Short mmCIF file of C-alpha atoms and ligand atoms in Angstrom, two decimals:
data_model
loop_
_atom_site.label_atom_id
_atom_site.label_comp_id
_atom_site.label_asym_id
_atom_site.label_seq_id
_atom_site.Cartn_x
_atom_site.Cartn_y
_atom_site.Cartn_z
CA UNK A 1 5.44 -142.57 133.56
CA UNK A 2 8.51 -141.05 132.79
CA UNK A 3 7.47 -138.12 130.00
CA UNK A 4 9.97 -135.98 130.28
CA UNK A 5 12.75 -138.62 128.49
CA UNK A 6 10.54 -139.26 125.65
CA UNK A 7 8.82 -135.68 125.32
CA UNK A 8 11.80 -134.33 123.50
CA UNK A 9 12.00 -137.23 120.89
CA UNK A 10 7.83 -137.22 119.56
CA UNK A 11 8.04 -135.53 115.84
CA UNK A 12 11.54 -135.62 115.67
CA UNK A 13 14.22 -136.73 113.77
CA UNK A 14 15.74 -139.97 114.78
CA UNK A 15 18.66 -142.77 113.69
CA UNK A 16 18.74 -146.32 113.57
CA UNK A 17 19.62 -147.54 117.08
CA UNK A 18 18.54 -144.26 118.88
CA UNK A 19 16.45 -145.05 122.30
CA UNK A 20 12.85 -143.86 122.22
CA UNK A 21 11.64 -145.32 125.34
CA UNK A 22 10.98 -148.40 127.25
CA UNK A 23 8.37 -151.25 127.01
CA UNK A 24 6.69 -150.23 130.54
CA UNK A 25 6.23 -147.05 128.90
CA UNK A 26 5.12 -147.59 125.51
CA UNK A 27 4.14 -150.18 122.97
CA UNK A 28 6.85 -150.72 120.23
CA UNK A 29 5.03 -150.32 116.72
CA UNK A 30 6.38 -149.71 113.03
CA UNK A 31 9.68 -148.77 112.67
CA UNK A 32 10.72 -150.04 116.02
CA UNK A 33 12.73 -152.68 117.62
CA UNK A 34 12.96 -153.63 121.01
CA UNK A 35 16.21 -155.07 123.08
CA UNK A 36 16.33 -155.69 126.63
CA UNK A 37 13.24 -153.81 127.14
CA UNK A 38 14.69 -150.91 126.05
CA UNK A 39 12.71 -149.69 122.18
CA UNK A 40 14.93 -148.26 119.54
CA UNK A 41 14.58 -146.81 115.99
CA UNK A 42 14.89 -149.31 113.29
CA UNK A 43 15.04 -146.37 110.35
CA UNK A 44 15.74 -143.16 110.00
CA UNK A 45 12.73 -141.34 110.53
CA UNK A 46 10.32 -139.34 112.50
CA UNK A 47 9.38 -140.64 116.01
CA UNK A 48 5.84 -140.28 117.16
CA UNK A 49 4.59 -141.34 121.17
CA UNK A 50 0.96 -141.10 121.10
CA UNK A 51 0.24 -141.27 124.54
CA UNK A 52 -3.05 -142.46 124.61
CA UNK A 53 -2.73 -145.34 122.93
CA UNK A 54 0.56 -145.63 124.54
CA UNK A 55 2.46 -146.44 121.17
CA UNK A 56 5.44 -145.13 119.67
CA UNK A 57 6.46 -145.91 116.26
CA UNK A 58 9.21 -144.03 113.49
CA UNK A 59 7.74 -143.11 110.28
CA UNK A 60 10.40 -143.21 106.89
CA UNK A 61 10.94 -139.47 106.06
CA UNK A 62 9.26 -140.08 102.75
CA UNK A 63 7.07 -137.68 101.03
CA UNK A 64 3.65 -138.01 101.76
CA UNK A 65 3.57 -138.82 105.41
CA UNK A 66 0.69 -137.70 106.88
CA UNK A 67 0.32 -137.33 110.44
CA UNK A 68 -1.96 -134.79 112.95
CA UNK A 69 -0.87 -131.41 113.43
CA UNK A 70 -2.18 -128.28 115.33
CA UNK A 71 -5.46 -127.01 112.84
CA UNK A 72 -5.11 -129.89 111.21
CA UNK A 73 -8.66 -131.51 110.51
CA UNK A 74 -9.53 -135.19 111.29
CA UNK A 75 -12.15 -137.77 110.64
CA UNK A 76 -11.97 -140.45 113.41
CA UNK A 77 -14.06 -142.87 115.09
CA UNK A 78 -15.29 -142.52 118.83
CA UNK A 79 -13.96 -145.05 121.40
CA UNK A 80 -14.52 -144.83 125.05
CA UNK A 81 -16.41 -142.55 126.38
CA UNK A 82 -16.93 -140.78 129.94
CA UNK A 83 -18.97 -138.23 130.78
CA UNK A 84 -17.15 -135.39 130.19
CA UNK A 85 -14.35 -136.22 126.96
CA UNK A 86 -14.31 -139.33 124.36
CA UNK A 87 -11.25 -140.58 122.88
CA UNK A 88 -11.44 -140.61 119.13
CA UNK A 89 -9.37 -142.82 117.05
CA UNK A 90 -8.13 -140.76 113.96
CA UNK A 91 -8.31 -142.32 110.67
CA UNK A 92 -8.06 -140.16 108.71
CA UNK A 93 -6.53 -136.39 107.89
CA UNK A 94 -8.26 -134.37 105.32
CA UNK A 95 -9.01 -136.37 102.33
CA UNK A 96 -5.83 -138.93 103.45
CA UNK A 97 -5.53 -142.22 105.18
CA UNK A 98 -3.15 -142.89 107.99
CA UNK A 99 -1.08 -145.75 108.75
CA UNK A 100 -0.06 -145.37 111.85
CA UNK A 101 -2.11 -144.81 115.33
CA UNK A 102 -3.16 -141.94 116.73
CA UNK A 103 -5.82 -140.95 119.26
CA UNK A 104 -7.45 -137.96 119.83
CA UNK A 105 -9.73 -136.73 122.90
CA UNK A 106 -12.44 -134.43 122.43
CA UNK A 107 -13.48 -132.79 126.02
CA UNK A 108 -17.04 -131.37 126.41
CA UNK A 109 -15.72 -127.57 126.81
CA UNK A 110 -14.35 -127.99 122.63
CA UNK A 111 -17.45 -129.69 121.93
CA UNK A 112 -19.37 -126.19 120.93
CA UNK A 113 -19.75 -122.58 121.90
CA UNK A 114 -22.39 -123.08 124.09
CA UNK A 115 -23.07 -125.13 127.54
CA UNK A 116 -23.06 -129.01 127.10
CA UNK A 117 -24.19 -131.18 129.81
CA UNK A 118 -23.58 -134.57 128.84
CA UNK A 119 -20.87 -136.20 126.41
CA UNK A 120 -24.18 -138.60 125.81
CA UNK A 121 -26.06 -135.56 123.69
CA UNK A 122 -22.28 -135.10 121.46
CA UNK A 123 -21.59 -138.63 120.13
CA UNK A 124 -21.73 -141.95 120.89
CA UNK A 125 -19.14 -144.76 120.79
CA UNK A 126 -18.52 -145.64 117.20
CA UNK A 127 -19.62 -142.37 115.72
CA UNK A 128 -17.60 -141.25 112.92
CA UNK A 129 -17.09 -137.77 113.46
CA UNK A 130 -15.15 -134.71 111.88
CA UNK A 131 -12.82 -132.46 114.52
CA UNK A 132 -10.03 -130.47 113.95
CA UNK A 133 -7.11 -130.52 116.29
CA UNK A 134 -6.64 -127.69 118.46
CA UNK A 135 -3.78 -129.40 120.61
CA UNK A 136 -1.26 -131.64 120.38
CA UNK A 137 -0.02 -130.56 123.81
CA UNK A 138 2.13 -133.54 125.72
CA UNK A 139 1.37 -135.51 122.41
CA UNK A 140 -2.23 -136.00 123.32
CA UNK A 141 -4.26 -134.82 120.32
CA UNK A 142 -7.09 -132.07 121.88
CA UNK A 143 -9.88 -131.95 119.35
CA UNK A 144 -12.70 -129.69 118.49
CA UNK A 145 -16.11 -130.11 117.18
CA UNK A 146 -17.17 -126.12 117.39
CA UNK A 147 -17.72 -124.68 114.00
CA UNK A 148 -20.78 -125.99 112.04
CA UNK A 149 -18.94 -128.37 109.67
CA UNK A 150 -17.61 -130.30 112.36
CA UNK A 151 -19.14 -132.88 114.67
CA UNK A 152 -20.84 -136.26 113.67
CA UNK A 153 -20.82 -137.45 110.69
CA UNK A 154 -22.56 -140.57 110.97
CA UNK A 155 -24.00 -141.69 113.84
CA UNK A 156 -25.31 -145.35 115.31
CA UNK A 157 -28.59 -146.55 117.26
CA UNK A 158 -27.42 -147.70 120.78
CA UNK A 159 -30.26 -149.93 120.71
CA UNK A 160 -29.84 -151.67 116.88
CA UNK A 161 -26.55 -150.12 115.66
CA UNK A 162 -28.75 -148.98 112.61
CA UNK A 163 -27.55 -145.45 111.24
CA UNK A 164 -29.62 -142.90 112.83
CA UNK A 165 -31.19 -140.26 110.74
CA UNK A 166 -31.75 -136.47 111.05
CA UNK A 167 -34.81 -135.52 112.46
CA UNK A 168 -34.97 -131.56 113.33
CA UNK A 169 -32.58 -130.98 116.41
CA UNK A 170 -32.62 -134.67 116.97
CA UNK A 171 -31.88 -138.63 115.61
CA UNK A 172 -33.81 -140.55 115.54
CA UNK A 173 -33.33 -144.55 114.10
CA UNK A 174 -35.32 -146.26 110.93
CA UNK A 175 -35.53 -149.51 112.59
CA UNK A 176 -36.05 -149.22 116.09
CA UNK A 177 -37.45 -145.94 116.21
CA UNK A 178 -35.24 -144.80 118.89
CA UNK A 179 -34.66 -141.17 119.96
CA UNK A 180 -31.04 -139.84 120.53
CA UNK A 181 -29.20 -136.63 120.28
CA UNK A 182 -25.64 -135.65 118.74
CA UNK A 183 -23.79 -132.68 117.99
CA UNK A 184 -24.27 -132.93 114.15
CA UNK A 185 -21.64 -132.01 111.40
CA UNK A 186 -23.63 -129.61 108.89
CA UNK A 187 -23.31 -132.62 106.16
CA UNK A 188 -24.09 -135.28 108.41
CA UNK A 189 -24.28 -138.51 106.08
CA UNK A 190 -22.89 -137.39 103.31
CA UNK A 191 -19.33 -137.43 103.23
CA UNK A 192 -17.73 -140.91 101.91
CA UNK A 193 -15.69 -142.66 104.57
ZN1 ZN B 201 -32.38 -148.66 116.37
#
């Protein structure tokens, strides 16, 4: 993948007709048209590549647009998983929605201050959790769960997909009765999605 042509263009100002990339690189979203494989800015707008989800659309430079910076914080949902990061899909910024897509990945050294030895004890997929973004280096969002408001917010049985409650340092699920871990956020269940 060539990065370097579209590095400059992510966040920035662009024009009807200007060249963002081409369809083996990216996948043409909003804002976004696409002619002999080559994708180009419908509006004027911002451009934004998110590399992990390999999309690239242009947001209208309207008032209001809301998309991930560096200390911003994010609620998002956790996709795939390995055992050392998970990609999180971010819905949200503070209290506001997004339109658009944008992926995050959370590696087990941001997870918290001490040791971690398996993504498995942090979240699971389809968590909701709470991160703020410490990165947006090579526009791949790095998040952060370490500071006690961050982390899950609610969490799923891997056995039942029932919402696991908090049991001292563990979960544990209603239903099934099944055991887990997660890195908790300090108000786990409580904030309204
Ligand atoms: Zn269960």
């Amino acid at each position: 993948m060539n990065l370097k042509s579209s590095e400059h263009k992510s966040g920035h100002l662009v024009l009807p007709g200007e060249r963002l990339g081409v369809i083996e690189e990216f996948i043409p979203d909003s804002g976004t048209y696409v002619q002999d494989g080559v994708i180009y800015s419908k509006i004027v707008g911002r451009a934004l590549m998110d590399l992990l989800s390999k999309r690239v659309s242009v947001y209208p430079l309207i008032s209001g647009v809301n998309v991930p910076k560096v200390t911003s914080t994010v609620v998002g949902q956790v996709g795939n998983a390995q055992s050392d990061n998970v990609l999180v899909r971010i819905l949200k910024i503070g209290p506001k929605k997004l339109s658009g897509v944008f992926t995050g990945v959370l590696h087990i050294s941001d997870v918290e201050e001490r040791y971690v030895t398996s993504m498995n004890d942090v979240c699971k997929p389809g968590d909701i959790i709470r991160a703020k973004v410490i990165s947006d280096k090579n526009q791949v969002y790095h998040l952060s769960t370490n500071d006690k408001g961050l982390g899950v917010m609610y969490a799923f049985c891997s056995q039942c997909s029932s919402l696991l409650e908090p049991k001292r340092h563990e979960m544990q699920c209603p239903k099934c009765g099944n055991v887990e871990r997660r890195k908790m956020a300090l108000d786990y269940g409580k904030e309204e999605i």
